[in-house]
mmCIF file of C-alpha atoms (C1' of nucleotides) in Angstrom:
data_model
loop_
_atom_site.group_PDB
_atom_site.id
_atom_site.type_symbol
_atom_site.label_atom_id
_atom_site.label_comp_id
_atom_site.label_asym_id
_atom_site.label_seq_id
_atom_site.Cartn_x
_atom_site.Cartn_y
_atom_site.Cartn_z
ATOM 1 C CA MET A 1237 141.393 31.643 -7.134
ATOM 2 C CA ASN A 1238 138.239 32.709 -5.729
ATOM 3 C CA THR A 1239 139.129 33.872 -2.288
ATOM 4 C CA LYS A 1240 135.621 33.761 -1.236
ATOM 5 C CA LYS A 1241 134.822 31.362 1.219
ATOM 6 C CA LYS A 1242 131.889 28.766 0.202
ATOM 7 C CA ALA A 1243 129.833 27.219 2.550
ATOM 8 C CA LEU A 1244 130.191 24.159 3.544
ATOM 9 C CA PRO A 1245 126.738 22.215 3.641
ATOM 10 C CA ILE A 1246 126.588 21.564 7.631
ATOM 11 C CA ARG A 1247 127.014 17.567 8.512
ATOM 12 C CA LEU A 1248 125.520 16.454 11.581
ATOM 13 C CA PRO A 1249 127.375 13.918 13.965
ATOM 14 C CA HIS A 1250 126.540 10.231 14.721
ATOM 15 C CA ALA A 1251 123.007 11.327 11.988
ATOM 16 C CA GLU A 1252 122.349 7.851 11.885
ATOM 17 C CA VAL A 1253 121.056 7.507 15.510
ATOM 18 C CA LEU A 1254 118.345 9.057 14.146
ATOM 19 C CA SER A 1255 117.402 5.599 12.586
ATOM 20 C CA SER A 1256 116.381 4.951 16.021
ATOM 21 C CA ILE A 1257 114.417 7.356 17.517
ATOM 22 C CA VAL A 1258 111.463 7.490 15.045
ATOM 23 C CA GLY A 1259 109.400 4.105 16.620
ATOM 24 C CA PRO A 1260 109.928 4.880 20.134
ATOM 25 C CA LEU A 1261 108.512 8.423 19.746
ATOM 26 C CA LEU A 1262 105.772 7.816 17.836
ATOM 27 C CA THR A 1263 105.130 4.679 20.731
ATOM 28 C CA TRP A 1264 105.126 7.544 23.431
ATOM 29 C CA TYR A 1265 102.930 9.725 21.248
ATOM 30 C CA GLU A 1266 100.348 6.827 20.809
ATOM 31 C CA GLY A 1267 100.421 6.708 24.598
ATOM 32 C CA GLN A 1268 99.806 10.758 25.748
ATOM 33 C CA SER A 1269 97.898 11.814 22.712
ATOM 34 C CA THR A 1270 94.959 12.658 25.419
ATOM 35 C CA LEU A 1271 97.257 14.562 27.591
ATOM 36 C CA ARG A 1272 97.457 17.031 25.875
ATOM 37 C CA CYS A 1273 93.914 18.109 23.933
ATOM 38 C CA LEU A 1274 94.355 20.664 22.132
ATOM 39 C CA PRO A 1275 90.966 22.235 19.320
ATOM 40 C CA TRP A 1276 93.174 21.695 16.719
ATOM 41 C CA ARG A 1277 93.526 17.821 16.443
ATOM 42 C CA GLU A 1278 89.372 17.255 17.257
ATOM 43 C CA GLU A 1279 88.438 17.670 13.650
ATOM 44 C CA VAL A 1280 91.714 18.119 11.617
ATOM 45 C CA THR A 1281 91.430 19.615 8.307
ATOM 46 C CA PRO A 1282 93.663 21.500 5.726
ATOM 47 C CA TYR A 1283 92.221 24.324 6.370
ATOM 48 C CA HIS A 1284 92.741 24.032 10.489
ATOM 49 C CA THR A 1285 95.455 22.492 9.991
ATOM 50 C CA TRP A 1286 96.530 24.946 7.813
ATOM 51 C CA LEU A 1287 95.052 27.755 10.369
ATOM 52 C CA SER A 1288 96.786 26.772 13.722
ATOM 53 C CA GLU A 1289 100.211 26.504 12.213
ATOM 54 C CA ILE A 1290 100.120 29.548 11.158
ATOM 55 C CA MET A 1291 99.210 30.526 14.381
ATOM 56 C CA LEU A 1292 101.450 28.876 16.093
ATOM 57 C CA GLN A 1293 103.979 30.230 14.704
ATOM 58 C CA GLN A 1294 107.060 31.386 17.372
ATOM 59 C CA THR A 1295 103.213 31.692 19.103
ATOM 60 C CA ARG A 1296 102.708 29.482 22.745
ATOM 61 C CA ALA A 1297 99.787 26.995 22.525
ATOM 62 C CA SER A 1298 98.221 28.460 25.174
ATOM 63 C CA ALA A 1299 98.176 31.842 23.545
ATOM 64 C CA VAL A 1300 97.086 30.575 19.945
ATOM 65 C CA ILE A 1301 93.836 28.502 21.277
ATOM 66 C CA PRO A 1302 91.279 31.358 22.234
ATOM 67 C CA TYR A 1303 91.792 32.662 19.377
ATOM 68 C CA TYR A 1304 91.812 30.220 17.059
ATOM 69 C CA THR A 1305 88.721 28.852 18.635
ATOM 70 C CA ARG A 1306 87.258 32.143 17.775
ATOM 71 C CA PHE A 1307 88.442 32.456 14.628
ATOM 72 C CA LEU A 1308 86.818 29.444 13.519
ATOM 73 C CA GLU A 1309 83.415 31.280 14.424
ATOM 74 C CA ALA A 1310 84.224 33.917 12.527
ATOM 75 C CA LEU A 1311 86.069 32.276 9.400
ATOM 76 C CA PRO A 1312 84.401 28.678 9.172
ATOM 77 C CA ASP A 1313 86.139 28.230 5.451
ATOM 78 C CA ILE A 1314 88.010 29.503 2.966
ATOM 79 C CA GLU A 1315 86.075 30.651 1.444
ATOM 80 C CA SER A 1316 84.763 33.038 3.832
ATOM 81 C CA LEU A 1317 88.000 34.436 5.289
ATOM 82 C CA ALA A 1318 89.289 35.090 1.735
ATOM 83 C CA ARG A 1319 85.908 36.871 1.187
ATOM 84 C CA CYS A 1320 86.297 38.913 4.758
ATOM 85 C CA ASP A 1321 86.716 42.447 5.415
ATOM 86 C CA ASP A 1322 90.262 43.326 6.721
ATOM 87 C CA GLU A 1323 89.256 45.243 9.536
ATOM 88 C CA LEU A 1324 87.725 41.917 11.041
ATOM 89 C CA LEU A 1325 90.624 39.915 9.582
ATOM 90 C CA MET A 1326 92.848 42.051 12.171
ATOM 91 C CA LYS A 1327 90.463 42.098 15.758
ATOM 92 C CA LEU A 1328 91.054 38.659 14.959
ATOM 93 C CA TRP A 1329 93.998 38.790 15.029
ATOM 94 C CA GLN A 1330 94.388 41.608 17.860
ATOM 95 C CA GLY A 1331 96.525 40.296 20.553
ATOM 96 C CA LEU A 1332 98.026 37.486 18.967
ATOM 97 C CA GLY A 1333 101.209 39.245 17.528
ATOM 98 C CA TYR A 1334 102.962 38.999 13.870
ATOM 99 C CA TYR A 1335 100.586 40.709 12.245
ATOM 100 C CA SER A 1336 102.042 40.010 9.234
ATOM 101 C CA ARG A 1337 100.464 36.610 9.059
ATOM 102 C CA ALA A 1338 96.827 37.670 9.101
ATOM 103 C CA ARG A 1339 97.317 39.369 5.851
ATOM 104 C CA ASN A 1340 98.710 36.511 4.240
ATOM 105 C CA LEU A 1341 96.365 34.575 5.660
ATOM 106 C CA LYS A 1342 94.096 35.926 3.459
ATOM 107 C CA LYS A 1343 96.000 36.589 0.309
ATOM 108 C CA ALA A 1344 96.777 32.625 0.820
ATOM 109 C CA ALA A 1345 92.903 32.585 0.419
ATOM 110 C CA GLY A 1346 93.069 34.545 -2.017
ATOM 111 C CA VAL A 1347 95.164 32.224 -4.589
ATOM 112 C CA ILE A 1348 93.520 29.501 -2.799
ATOM 113 C CA CYS A 1349 90.179 29.902 -3.889
ATOM 114 C CA GLN A 1350 91.470 31.573 -7.587
ATOM 115 C CA GLU A 1351 93.509 28.808 -8.400
ATOM 116 C CA TYR A 1352 93.318 24.999 -6.879
ATOM 117 C CA GLY A 1353 89.163 25.460 -6.570
ATOM 118 C CA GLY A 1354 88.910 26.253 -2.588
ATOM 119 C CA LYS A 1355 91.144 23.556 -1.354
ATOM 120 C CA LEU A 1356 95.040 23.710 -0.018
ATOM 121 C CA PRO A 1357 96.976 21.537 -2.547
ATOM 122 C CA ALA A 1358 98.514 18.588 -1.442
ATOM 123 C CA ASP A 1359 102.181 19.042 -2.082
ATOM 124 C CA PHE A 1360 104.818 20.503 -0.600
ATOM 125 C CA ALA A 1361 106.277 23.055 -3.727
ATOM 126 C CA ALA A 1362 103.148 24.333 -3.881
ATOM 127 C CA LEU A 1363 101.938 24.991 -0.289
ATOM 128 C CA LEU A 1364 105.250 26.929 0.468
ATOM 129 C CA GLU A 1365 104.061 29.259 -3.101
ATOM 130 C CA LEU A 1366 101.472 30.241 -0.503
ATOM 131 C CA PRO A 1367 101.774 33.757 1.100
ATOM 132 C CA GLY A 1368 103.215 32.844 4.894
ATOM 133 C CA ILE A 1369 103.688 29.420 4.137
ATOM 134 C CA GLY A 1370 107.296 28.612 4.463
ATOM 135 C CA ARG A 1371 109.202 25.098 4.551
ATOM 136 C CA TYR A 1372 108.455 24.579 7.970
ATOM 137 C CA THR A 1373 104.338 24.463 7.455
ATOM 138 C CA ALA A 1374 104.176 23.296 3.945
ATOM 139 C CA SER A 1375 106.122 20.303 6.085
ATOM 140 C CA ALA A 1376 103.087 20.727 9.003
ATOM 141 C CA ILE A 1377 100.306 21.179 7.002
ATOM 142 C CA GLY A 1378 101.403 18.240 4.510
ATOM 143 C CA SER A 1379 102.767 15.607 6.973
ATOM 144 C CA ILE A 1380 99.705 15.536 8.900
ATOM 145 C CA ALA A 1381 96.485 17.234 6.688
ATOM 146 C CA PHE A 1382 98.084 15.140 3.767
ATOM 147 C CA GLY A 1383 99.613 12.292 5.501
ATOM 148 C CA LEU A 1384 103.227 13.020 3.117
ATOM 149 C CA PRO A 1385 106.668 12.184 4.514
ATOM 150 C CA LEU A 1386 107.729 15.933 5.663
ATOM 151 C CA PRO A 1387 109.640 16.517 8.795
ATOM 152 C CA ALA A 1388 108.475 19.814 9.460
ATOM 153 C CA VAL A 1389 111.573 21.428 10.960
ATOM 154 C CA ASP A 1390 110.789 23.510 13.725
ATOM 155 C CA GLY A 1391 112.664 24.697 17.463
ATOM 156 C CA ASN A 1392 111.207 22.067 18.497
ATOM 157 C CA ILE A 1393 113.026 19.210 16.537
ATOM 158 C CA LEU A 1394 116.140 21.158 16.131
ATOM 159 C CA ARG A 1395 116.684 21.283 19.941
ATOM 160 C CA VAL A 1396 115.832 17.396 20.858
ATOM 161 C CA THR A 1397 117.485 16.612 17.275
ATOM 162 C CA MET A 1398 120.562 18.609 18.818
ATOM 163 C CA ARG A 1399 120.274 17.198 21.909
ATOM 164 C CA VAL A 1400 120.159 13.377 20.301
ATOM 165 C CA LEU A 1401 123.044 13.630 18.600
ATOM 166 C CA GLN A 1402 124.829 15.813 20.573
ATOM 167 C CA CYS A 1403 125.961 18.207 17.804
ATOM 168 C CA GLY A 1404 127.453 21.722 18.803
ATOM 169 C CA GLU A 1405 125.784 23.561 15.337
ATOM 170 C CA ASP A 1406 124.405 26.711 15.703
ATOM 171 C CA ILE A 1407 120.999 25.853 15.023
ATOM 172 C CA ALA A 1408 120.477 30.174 14.538
ATOM 173 C CA GLN A 1409 121.897 29.049 10.756
ATOM 174 C CA PRO A 1410 119.097 28.466 8.651
ATOM 175 C CA ALA A 1411 122.013 26.205 6.841
ATOM 176 C CA VAL A 1412 121.735 23.333 9.986
ATOM 177 C CA ARG A 1413 118.392 24.152 9.374
ATOM 178 C CA ARG A 1414 118.165 22.493 6.379
ATOM 179 C CA ALA A 1415 120.731 19.443 7.403
ATOM 180 C CA VAL A 1416 118.176 18.648 10.035
ATOM 181 C CA GLU A 1417 115.798 18.448 7.648
ATOM 182 C CA GLU A 1418 117.721 16.585 5.339
ATOM 183 C CA ALA A 1419 118.976 13.747 7.791
ATOM 184 C CA LEU A 1420 115.296 12.933 8.733
ATOM 185 C CA ALA A 1421 113.458 13.566 5.727
ATOM 186 C CA PRO A 1422 115.415 9.957 5.608
ATOM 187 C CA TYR A 1423 113.396 8.216 8.589
ATOM 188 C CA TYR A 1424 110.456 9.920 7.495
ATOM 189 C CA PRO A 1425 106.479 7.437 7.094
ATOM 190 C CA SER A 1426 103.506 8.279 4.652
ATOM 191 C CA GLY A 1427 100.575 8.222 6.288
ATOM 192 C CA GLN A 1428 99.074 9.533 9.284
ATOM 193 C CA ALA A 1429 101.808 8.341 11.317
ATOM 194 C CA ALA A 1430 103.784 11.343 9.442
ATOM 195 C CA GLY A 1431 101.502 13.826 11.341
ATOM 196 C CA ALA A 1432 102.349 11.495 13.983
ATOM 197 C CA LEU A 1433 106.078 12.113 14.326
ATOM 198 C CA ASN A 1434 106.113 15.878 13.799
ATOM 199 C CA GLN A 1435 103.632 16.607 16.909
ATOM 200 C CA ALA A 1436 105.331 13.743 18.728
ATOM 201 C CA PHE A 1437 108.479 16.228 18.022
ATOM 202 C CA MET A 1438 106.397 18.713 18.944
ATOM 203 C CA ASP A 1439 105.384 17.289 22.193
ATOM 204 C CA LEU A 1440 108.349 15.994 23.088
ATOM 205 C CA GLY A 1441 110.005 20.047 22.970
ATOM 206 C CA ALA A 1442 106.697 21.109 24.765
ATOM 207 C CA THR A 1443 106.771 18.705 27.341
ATOM 208 C CA ILE A 1444 110.212 16.461 28.759
ATOM 209 C CA CYS A 1445 113.139 18.089 25.977
ATOM 210 C CA LEU A 1446 112.300 21.385 27.215
ATOM 211 C CA PRO A 1447 115.155 24.293 26.187
ATOM 212 C CA HIS A 1448 115.407 26.299 29.703
ATOM 213 C CA GLY A 1449 115.371 24.948 33.278
ATOM 214 C CA ALA A 1450 116.360 20.572 33.106
ATOM 215 C CA PRO A 1451 114.737 18.673 30.532
ATOM 216 C CA HIS A 1452 112.879 15.946 31.972
ATOM 217 C CA CYS A 1453 114.614 13.227 31.158
ATOM 218 C CA ALA A 1454 114.077 10.879 33.846
ATOM 219 C CA ALA A 1455 110.263 11.028 31.386
ATOM 220 C CA CYS A 1456 111.780 10.680 27.926
ATOM 221 C CA PRO A 1457 111.329 8.085 25.059
ATOM 222 C CA LEU A 1458 114.723 8.187 23.695
ATOM 223 C CA ALA A 1459 116.742 8.681 26.748
ATOM 224 C CA ARG A 1460 118.635 5.624 26.310
ATOM 225 C CA LEU A 1461 119.821 6.732 22.442
ATOM 226 C CA CYS A 1462 120.770 10.613 23.170
ATOM 227 C CA LEU A 1463 124.055 10.979 23.570
ATOM 228 C CA ALA A 1464 123.829 14.652 25.531
ATOM 229 C CA HIS A 1465 121.589 12.926 27.616
ATOM 230 C CA ASP A 1466 124.710 10.399 27.583
ATOM 231 C CA ALA A 1467 127.013 13.196 28.184
ATOM 232 C CA GLY A 1468 125.171 15.105 30.619
ATOM 233 C CA SER A 1469 125.579 17.639 28.326
ATOM 234 C CA GLU A 1470 121.385 18.850 27.441
ATOM 235 C CA GLN A 1471 121.954 22.310 29.269
ATOM 236 C CA GLN A 1472 124.393 23.226 27.249
ATOM 237 C CA LEU A 1473 122.977 22.245 23.890
ATOM 238 C CA PRO A 1474 121.179 22.826 21.659
ATOM 239 C CA VAL A 1475 124.531 25.971 20.445
ATOM 240 C CA LYS A 1476 122.058 28.777 19.492
ATOM 241 C CA SER A 1477 123.655 32.617 18.946
ATOM 242 C CA LYS A 1478 122.298 35.435 20.506
ATOM 243 C CA LYS A 1479 120.705 38.333 18.564
ATOM 244 C CA ALA A 1480 121.465 41.662 18.885
ATOM 245 C CA LYS A 1481 120.650 43.733 21.663
ATOM 246 C CA ARG A 1482 117.662 45.951 20.352
ATOM 247 C CA ARG A 1483 117.713 49.728 20.534
ATOM 248 C CA VAL A 1484 115.064 51.765 22.744
ATOM 249 C CA GLU A 1485 113.051 54.480 21.741
ATOM 250 C CA GLN A 1486 110.895 57.348 24.273
ATOM 251 C CA LYS A 1487 107.710 58.056 22.815
ATOM 252 C CA THR A 1488 104.493 60.376 24.397
ATOM 253 C CA VAL A 1489 100.811 59.026 23.946
ATOM 254 C CA LEU A 1490 98.467 60.496 24.117
ATOM 255 C CA LEU A 1491 95.156 60.569 25.800
ATOM 256 C CA LEU A 1492 91.938 62.004 23.899
ATOM 257 C CA HIS A 1493 89.169 62.523 24.632
ATOM 258 C CA GLN A 1494 86.437 64.187 23.596
ATOM 259 C CA GLY A 1495 83.245 63.585 25.189
ATOM 260 C CA ARG A 1496 82.406 59.110 24.929
ATOM 261 C CA ALA A 1497 84.906 59.698 22.413
ATOM 262 C CA LEU A 1498 88.854 58.463 22.089
ATOM 263 C CA ALA A 1499 91.604 59.949 19.036
ATOM 264 C CA LEU A 1500 92.408 57.320 17.201
ATOM 265 C CA THR A 1501 95.243 57.442 14.493
ATOM 266 C CA LYS A 1502 95.952 54.196 11.759
ATOM 267 C CA ARG A 1503 99.098 53.071 11.572
ATOM 268 C CA PRO A 1504 101.546 53.011 7.921
ATOM 269 C CA ASN A 1505 100.919 50.041 5.872
ATOM 270 C CA LYS A 1506 104.796 48.811 6.292
ATOM 271 C CA GLY A 1507 107.021 48.399 9.413
ATOM 272 C CA LEU A 1508 105.858 47.613 12.763
ATOM 273 C CA LEU A 1509 101.949 46.775 13.818
ATOM 274 C CA ALA A 1510 101.635 48.474 9.653
ATOM 275 C CA GLY A 1511 97.999 49.016 9.401
ATOM 276 C CA LEU A 1512 96.874 48.308 12.771
ATOM 277 C CA TRP A 1513 95.077 51.905 15.073
ATOM 278 C CA GLU A 1514 97.301 53.457 17.987
ATOM 279 C CA LEU A 1515 96.740 56.417 20.637
ATOM 280 C CA PRO A 1516 97.806 59.613 19.069
ATOM 281 C CA ASN A 1517 101.728 59.836 19.722
ATOM 282 C CA LEU A 1518 104.879 61.273 19.300
ATOM 283 C CA PRO A 1519 108.602 60.420 18.915
ATOM 284 C CA GLY A 1520 111.331 61.540 22.583
ATOM 285 C CA HIS A 1521 109.581 63.029 26.200
ATOM 286 C CA LEU A 1522 107.211 65.840 25.346
ATOM 287 C CA THR A 1523 107.119 68.490 28.416
ATOM 288 C CA GLN A 1524 103.513 69.001 29.671
ATOM 289 C CA ALA A 1525 103.562 73.172 28.175
ATOM 290 C CA GLU A 1526 105.710 71.015 24.253
ATOM 291 C CA VAL A 1527 101.557 68.708 24.688
ATOM 292 C CA GLU A 1528 99.773 71.672 24.814
ATOM 293 C CA ALA A 1529 101.767 73.542 21.773
ATOM 294 C CA TRP A 1530 101.138 70.350 19.699
ATOM 295 C CA LEU A 1531 97.563 69.705 20.281
ATOM 296 C CA ALA A 1532 96.752 74.272 20.152
ATOM 297 C CA ALA A 1533 99.176 73.898 17.005
ATOM 298 C CA ARG A 1534 95.817 71.708 15.680
ATOM 299 C CA GLY A 1535 93.183 73.778 16.475
ATOM 300 C CA LEU A 1536 92.638 71.252 19.944
ATOM 301 C CA ARG A 1537 90.711 73.520 22.510
ATOM 302 C CA THR A 1538 92.756 72.022 25.777
ATOM 303 C CA LEU A 1539 90.322 72.036 28.944
ATOM 304 C CA THR A 1540 92.158 69.260 31.053
ATOM 305 C CA ILE A 1541 95.591 67.455 30.955
ATOM 306 C CA ALA A 1542 97.153 65.816 33.307
ATOM 307 C CA ARG A 1543 100.037 63.641 33.140
ATOM 308 C CA LEU A 1544 99.693 59.115 33.075
ATOM 309 C CA PRO A 1545 101.334 56.912 34.888
ATOM 310 C CA ASP A 1546 104.468 55.774 32.178
ATOM 311 C CA ALA A 1547 104.557 52.301 30.678
ATOM 312 C CA ARG A 1548 107.384 49.849 28.724
ATOM 313 C CA HIS A 1549 106.387 47.901 25.735
ATOM 314 C CA ILE A 1550 108.997 45.530 25.014
ATOM 315 C CA PHE A 1551 108.758 44.203 21.161
ATOM 316 C CA SER A 1552 111.541 41.391 20.050
ATOM 317 C CA HIS A 1553 113.947 44.580 18.543
ATOM 318 C CA VAL A 1554 112.598 47.663 19.809
ATOM 319 C CA GLU A 1555 111.506 48.743 22.965
ATOM 320 C CA TRP A 1556 108.811 51.675 23.500
ATOM 321 C CA GLN A 1557 109.454 53.485 27.077
ATOM 322 C CA MET A 1558 106.193 55.499 26.744
ATOM 323 C CA GLN A 1559 105.375 58.836 28.669
ATOM 324 C CA GLY A 1560 101.056 59.366 28.752
ATOM 325 C CA TRP A 1561 98.805 62.288 28.571
ATOM 326 C CA ALA A 1562 95.747 62.149 29.584
ATOM 327 C CA VAL A 1563 93.483 65.390 27.642
ATOM 328 C CA GLU A 1564 90.114 66.221 27.906
ATOM 329 C CA LEU A 1565 88.960 68.389 24.551
ATOM 330 C CA ALA A 1566 86.551 71.058 24.475
ATOM 331 C CA SER A 1567 83.911 69.479 21.722
ATOM 332 C CA PRO A 1568 83.414 70.108 19.231
ATOM 333 C CA ASP A 1569 87.111 69.684 17.700
ATOM 334 C CA ALA A 1570 88.269 72.239 14.334
ATOM 335 C CA MET A 1571 89.970 70.424 11.795
ATOM 336 C CA VAL A 1572 93.111 69.075 11.966
ATOM 337 C CA ALA A 1573 96.478 70.901 10.313
ATOM 338 C CA GLU A 1574 96.944 68.864 6.833
ATOM 339 C CA ASP A 1575 100.440 67.974 7.497
ATOM 340 C CA ALA A 1576 98.698 65.512 10.954
ATOM 341 C CA SER A 1577 97.656 62.262 10.454
ATOM 342 C CA PRO A 1578 94.226 61.957 10.840
ATOM 343 C CA LEU A 1579 92.527 61.503 13.368
ATOM 344 C CA VAL A 1580 89.311 58.609 13.266
ATOM 345 C CA TRP A 1581 86.480 59.282 17.075
ATOM 346 C CA ALA A 1582 86.088 56.017 18.757
ATOM 347 C CA SER A 1583 82.992 55.372 20.740
ATOM 348 C CA PRO A 1584 83.830 52.501 23.882
ATOM 349 C CA GLU A 1585 81.739 50.096 21.785
ATOM 350 C CA GLU A 1586 83.627 50.595 18.982
ATOM 351 C CA LEU A 1587 86.905 50.732 20.398
ATOM 352 C CA ALA A 1588 85.673 47.402 21.708
ATOM 353 C CA ASP A 1589 84.369 45.215 18.435
ATOM 354 C CA THR A 1590 86.270 47.568 15.366
ATOM 355 C CA TYR A 1591 88.926 48.857 15.445
ATOM 356 C CA SER A 1592 92.779 45.964 16.544
ATOM 357 C CA ILE A 1593 94.768 47.970 18.929
ATOM 358 C CA PRO A 1594 97.868 46.808 19.329
ATOM 359 C CA SER A 1595 98.572 45.518 23.155
ATOM 360 C CA ALA A 1596 101.607 48.134 23.538
ATOM 361 C CA PHE A 1597 98.855 51.086 24.016
ATOM 362 C CA GLN A 1598 96.403 48.394 26.680
ATOM 363 C CA TYR A 1599 98.420 50.381 29.115
ATOM 364 C CA PHE A 1600 97.089 53.250 28.119
ATOM 365 C CA LEU A 1601 93.476 52.102 27.194
ATOM 366 C CA HIS A 1602 93.021 50.423 30.634
ATOM 367 C CA GLU A 1603 93.448 53.260 32.373
ATOM 368 C CA HIS A 1604 90.980 54.515 29.701
ATOM 369 C CA HIS A 1605 88.267 52.484 31.243
ATOM 370 C CA GLY A 1606 89.485 52.141 35.129
ATOM 371 C "C1'" DG B 396 122.964 35.626 5.973
ATOM 372 C "C1'" DA B 397 121.179 39.379 8.736
ATOM 373 C "C1'" DT B 398 117.447 41.382 10.099
ATOM 374 C "C1'" DG B 399 112.169 43.055 10.479
ATOM 375 C "C1'" DC B 400 108.577 41.552 12.970
ATOM 376 C "C1'" DG B 401 104.861 40.780 18.377
ATOM 377 C "C1'" DT B 402 102.918 39.346 22.433
ATOM 378 C "C1'" DG B 403 103.698 36.568 26.642
ATOM 379 C "C1'" DG B 404 105.888 33.486 29.967
ATOM 380 C "C1'" DC B 405 109.342 31.495 32.488
ATOM 381 C "C1'" DT B 406 113.767 31.482 35.357
ATOM 382 C "C1'" DT C 457 114.595 41.415 36.937
ATOM 383 C "C1'" DA C 458 116.460 42.069 32.936
ATOM 384 C "C1'" DG C 459 116.569 38.065 29.191
ATOM 385 C "C1'" DC C 460 115.484 34.504 27.131
ATOM 386 C "C1'" DC C 461 112.439 31.360 24.230
ATOM 387 C "C1'" DA C 462 108.338 29.295 21.306
ATOM 388 C "C1'" DA C 463 104.738 24.830 16.280
ATOM 389 C "C1'" DG C 464 109.281 31.351 11.658
ATOM 390 C "C1'" DC C 465 108.369 33.747 7.306
ATOM 391 C "C1'" DA C 466 109.082 36.995 3.909
ATOM 392 C "C1'" DT C 467 112.938 40.053 2.994
#
DNA sequence: GATGCGTGGCT
DNA sequence: TAGCCAAGCAT
């Protein structure tokens, strides 16, 4: 016999309740729609919906708005995105995080121009094949831009659904996400109501059915149907298993000035902050003597050197504890050693306009200016 | 299925 | 403050 446990499909309790939430949700959304004025709701096109959904992945709407507006001014259509300069692309994304989203966006634009005549396909399976588009995003684009009856199951829909059904399944498990999709799909309308229903779920999750603190059940159009509200268990749901603890890395960050120019290096093309620019940095916390030795070994002549305030940056899975040194170098610099990553010397203008530098280094850059 | 991938806001 | 969380995807 096969002793491996076969994963059973997740069954949601009281799933029939879901049939009765569609009407109240749509009615509520139509009454509320002017309350959340979002730029991607003003002129709905497949490109606009696609761009907004990518930017909104794991990112709050308030953070996305200025990026979305600026991005469309620079790259107003899919064709210009497909042909844009990579440094410009990353500059437009600088500070938004999850940078592979931007690279996948451009990759997908190339495919769309190549395979689909420059227009997004109005088809779930075809959307799903594009880089950076998963089940959620394919459903969001399909429903909002093309009126396809697809539930876009994100964190909001999961939370609302688990509460309405008073279901204690672990929403960190992909199988639960899939079960919610299958449970909701039969009740989804086609046409404009499809996108409206998905956005109604999201707005409800963002403004009423809150993830932390007390949800605003008194203002919720689903309160009378909600089994968790009925039982008083809203704040115990949804259940979500904890993620692994993040590791800590110590770094020594160098602010190397040569006249007006500041040294930068390019990060590797894979992994954390792939392909972005950074301040030169070394693993561990080095003493002043060790920093000076490192500089000397690269033919860089130190004029002055001073400690900067410590800084800490927390990523989702790693924490950087950084010590910084500001160094004035004699110019011109000598050639760097072969094993060192090459330094580029950026003027303040290039720093602002050309190089994409992640937020993790902004503490020290502010030190540089201020 | 678990892990890597950013950043900022909230409690 | 430390931890949790946000309109997830790729591997």
